[in-house]
Coordinates of C-alpha atoms in Angstrom, one line a residue:
X154 CA -37.5 14.0 -54.7
X155 CA -35.0 11.6 -53.0
X156 CA -32.0 13.9 -53.9
X157 CA -34.0 16.8 -52.3
X158 CA -34.3 15.0 -48.9
X159 CA -30.7 14.1 -48.9
X160 CA -28.6 14.7 -45.8
X161 CA -26.6 17.6 -47.4
X162 CA -29.8 19.3 -48.7
X163 CA -31.7 19.1 -45.4
X164 CA -28.5 20.2 -43.4
X165 CA -28.2 23.2 -45.7
X166 CA -31.8 23.9 -45.3
X167 CA -31.4 24.0 -41.5
X168 CA -28.3 26.3 -41.8
X169 CA -30.3 28.7 -44.1
X170 CA -33.2 28.7 -41.5
X171 CA -30.8 29.2 -38.6
X172 CA -29.2 32.2 -40.4
X173 CA -32.6 34.1 -40.4
X174 CA -32.4 34.2 -36.6
X175 CA -34.4 32.6 -33.7
X176 CA -37.2 35.1 -34.1
X177 CA -38.7 33.2 -37.1
X178 CA -38.4 30.0 -35.0
X179 CA -40.7 31.8 -32.4
X180 CA -43.0 33.4 -34.9
X181 CA -44.0 30.4 -37.0
X182 CA -45.3 28.4 -33.9
X183 CA -47.0 31.5 -32.8
X184 CA -48.7 32.0 -36.0
X185 CA -49.7 28.4 -36.0
X186 CA -52.1 29.1 -33.1
X187 CA -54.1 31.4 -35.3
X188 CA -53.9 29.3 -38.4
X189 CA -54.1 25.7 -37.2
X190 CA -53.9 24.3 -40.8
X191 CA -50.1 25.2 -40.6
X192 CA -47.9 22.2 -39.7
X193 CA -46.7 22.9 -36.1
X194 CA -45.1 19.6 -36.1
X195 CA -42.8 20.7 -38.9
X196 CA -42.0 24.2 -37.3
X197 CA -41.0 22.4 -34.1
X198 CA -38.9 19.9 -36.2
X199 CA -37.1 22.7 -38.0
X200 CA -36.2 24.6 -34.8
X201 CA -35.0 21.3 -33.3
X202 CA -32.7 20.7 -36.3
X203 CA -31.5 24.2 -36.6
X204 CA -30.9 25.3 -33.0
X205 CA -30.5 22.0 -31.2
X206 CA -32.3 20.1 -28.4
X207 CA -32.6 22.7 -25.7
X208 CA -32.8 26.0 -27.5
X209 CA -34.9 24.6 -30.2
X210 CA -37.2 23.2 -27.6
X211 CA -37.4 26.6 -25.8
X212 CA -38.1 28.6 -29.0
X213 CA -40.9 26.3 -30.1
X214 CA -42.4 26.2 -26.6
X215 CA -42.4 30.0 -26.2
X216 CA -43.9 30.5 -29.6
X217 CA -46.7 27.9 -29.2
X218 CA -47.7 29.0 -25.7
X219 CA -47.7 32.7 -26.6
X220 CA -49.8 32.0 -29.7
X221 CA -52.3 29.7 -28.0
X222 CA -52.7 32.0 -24.9
X223 CA -53.1 35.0 -27.3
X224 CA -55.9 33.1 -29.0
X225 CA -57.4 32.3 -25.7
X226 CA -57.4 35.9 -24.5
X227 CA -58.8 37.2 -27.7
X228 CA -61.7 34.6 -27.5
X229 CA -62.1 35.5 -23.9
X230 CA -62.6 39.1 -24.7
X231 CA -64.5 38.9 -27.9
X232 CA -66.0 35.4 -28.0
X233 CA -69.4 36.5 -27.0
X234 CA -69.6 39.4 -29.5
X235 CA -72.2 39.2 -32.1
X236 CA -69.7 38.8 -35.0
X237 CA -68.5 35.5 -33.3
X238 CA -72.0 34.1 -32.5
X239 CA -71.5 31.4 -35.1
X240 CA -68.9 29.8 -32.7
X241 CA -71.0 29.9 -29.5
X242 CA -74.1 28.7 -31.2
X243 CA -72.4 25.4 -32.5
X244 CA -73.9 22.7 -30.3
X245 CA -70.7 20.7 -30.1
X246 CA -68.8 23.8 -28.9
X247 CA -71.4 24.4 -26.3
X248 CA -71.1 20.9 -25.0
X249 CA -67.4 21.1 -24.9
X250 CA -67.6 24.4 -22.9
X251 CA -69.8 23.0 -20.2
X252 CA -67.7 19.8 -20.0
X253 CA -64.5 21.7 -19.7
X254 CA -65.9 23.8 -16.9
X255 CA -67.0 20.6 -15.0
X256 CA -63.7 18.7 -15.6
X257 CA -60.9 21.2 -15.7
X258 CA -57.3 20.4 -15.9
X259 CA -57.2 16.8 -17.0
X260 CA -58.9 16.6 -20.4
X261 CA -57.3 19.9 -21.4
X262 CA -53.8 18.8 -20.4
X263 CA -54.2 15.4 -22.3
X264 CA -55.4 17.1 -25.5
X265 CA -52.6 19.7 -25.4
X266 CA -50.0 16.9 -25.0
X267 CA -50.5 15.4 -28.4
X268 CA -49.5 17.3 -31.6
X269 CA -52.3 15.9 -33.8
X270 CA -55.2 16.8 -31.5
X271 CA -57.1 20.1 -32.3
X272 CA -55.3 22.6 -29.8
X273 CA -57.1 25.5 -31.7
X274 CA -60.4 24.1 -30.7
X275 CA -59.1 23.6 -27.1
X276 CA -58.0 27.3 -27.0
X277 CA -61.5 28.2 -28.4
X278 CA -63.4 26.3 -25.9
X279 CA -61.3 27.3 -23.0
X280 CA -61.7 31.0 -24.0
X281 CA -65.5 30.6 -24.0
X282 CA -65.7 28.7 -20.8
X283 CA -65.3 30.1 -17.3
X284 CA -61.9 28.7 -16.5
X285 CA -59.6 31.3 -15.1
X286 CA -56.7 32.9 -17.1
X287 CA -54.1 31.9 -14.7
X288 CA -55.4 28.3 -14.5
X289 CA -55.5 27.9 -18.3
X290 CA -52.0 29.4 -18.7
X291 CA -50.5 26.8 -16.3
X292 CA -52.5 23.9 -18.1
X293 CA -51.3 25.3 -21.5
X294 CA -47.6 25.4 -20.4
X295 CA -47.8 21.9 -18.9
X296 CA -49.5 20.4 -22.0
X297 CA -47.3 22.2 -24.6
X298 CA -44.2 21.3 -22.6
X299 CA -44.9 17.6 -23.0
X300 CA -46.0 17.9 -26.7
X301 CA -43.2 20.2 -27.8
X302 CA -40.5 18.2 -26.1
X303 CA -41.6 14.9 -27.6
X304 CA -41.4 16.5 -31.1
X305 CA -38.2 18.3 -30.4
X306 CA -36.4 15.1 -29.0
X307 CA -37.6 13.2 -32.2
X308 CA -36.1 15.7 -34.5
X309 CA -33.1 17.5 -32.9
X310 CA -30.3 15.2 -34.5
X311 CA -30.8 15.2 -38.2
X312 CA -27.7 13.3 -39.0
X313 CA -28.7 10.3 -36.9
X314 CA -31.9 10.1 -39.0
X315 CA -29.7 9.5 -42.0
X316 CA -26.8 7.5 -40.5
X317 CA -28.8 5.4 -38.1
X318 CA -31.7 3.6 -39.8
X319 CA -32.9 2.2 -36.5
X320 CA -33.4 5.7 -35.2
X321 CA -35.2 6.6 -38.3
X322 CA -37.6 3.7 -38.0
X323 CA -38.2 4.6 -34.2
X324 CA -38.9 8.2 -35.3
X325 CA -41.4 7.1 -38.0
X326 CA -43.1 4.8 -35.3
X327 CA -43.2 7.5 -32.5
X328 CA -44.9 9.9 -35.0
X329 CA -47.5 7.3 -35.9
X330 CA -48.0 6.4 -32.3
X331 CA -48.5 10.2 -31.4
X332 CA -51.0 10.4 -34.1
X333 CA -53.0 7.2 -33.1
X334 CA -53.0 7.9 -29.3
X335 CA -54.0 11.6 -29.8
X336 CA -56.9 10.5 -31.8
X337 CA -58.0 7.9 -29.5
X338 CA -57.9 10.3 -26.6
X339 CA -59.8 12.9 -28.7
X340 CA -62.6 10.2 -29.5
X341 CA -62.9 9.1 -25.8
X342 CA -63.2 12.7 -24.6
X343 CA -65.7 13.3 -27.2
X344 CA -67.7 10.4 -26.1
X345 CA -67.5 11.5 -22.5
X346 CA -68.8 14.9 -23.5
X347 CA -71.7 13.4 -25.2
X348 CA -72.5 11.1 -22.1
X349 CA -72.2 14.0 -19.6
X350 CA -74.4 16.2 -21.9
X351 CA -77.1 13.4 -22.1
X352 CA -77.0 12.9 -18.4
X353 CA -77.3 16.6 -17.7
X354 CA -80.2 16.8 -20.1
X355 CA -81.9 13.7 -18.4
X356 CA -81.5 15.4 -15.0
X357 CA -83.1 18.6 -16.3
X358 CA -86.0 16.6 -17.7
X359 CA -86.5 14.7 -14.4
X360 CA -86.6 18.0 -12.6
X361 CA -89.2 19.4 -15.0
X362 CA -91.3 16.3 -14.4

């Protein structure tokens, strides 16, 4: 295993990846938006190592934004159809939809900034909500720009990861911090959703009384 992850093998892997052409670098982040179990972090890392900081960042950003926005548009058009009722009937999804409609840019932007938060769920909820298409596209570009650039910056110089142990340690720490902060934000937003939903339910009850 250690031989496989040597500098020579990783560099050769990036060279092979680059030889396929930039379309695959766009396609993989695009597909990840439809199949969220795929590792977006790895695809962005690969683009950074193969194409460098700027071009790798732009390819990953374009693929991720295009894929996410495509999911949003599909859900916006077909999300209320009968064959997708299982999504809209889910209580948590309904709560998130109403909360996003009330709070808008802030929570969506924060969730999209971190690579380990469920961006697929964000696209789903946004598509089912009443948020405008242009507004969500701007939110998506802003959040994905921050997230993709963070990952690209961490992974663009593969040689430094091998030759500079301090940089390697920093990279590992950054990845762990991104994961922890993303999960903390996700939990806090979920709590706010629950609180807002309870307050709204209490108001409805008081009106009925």
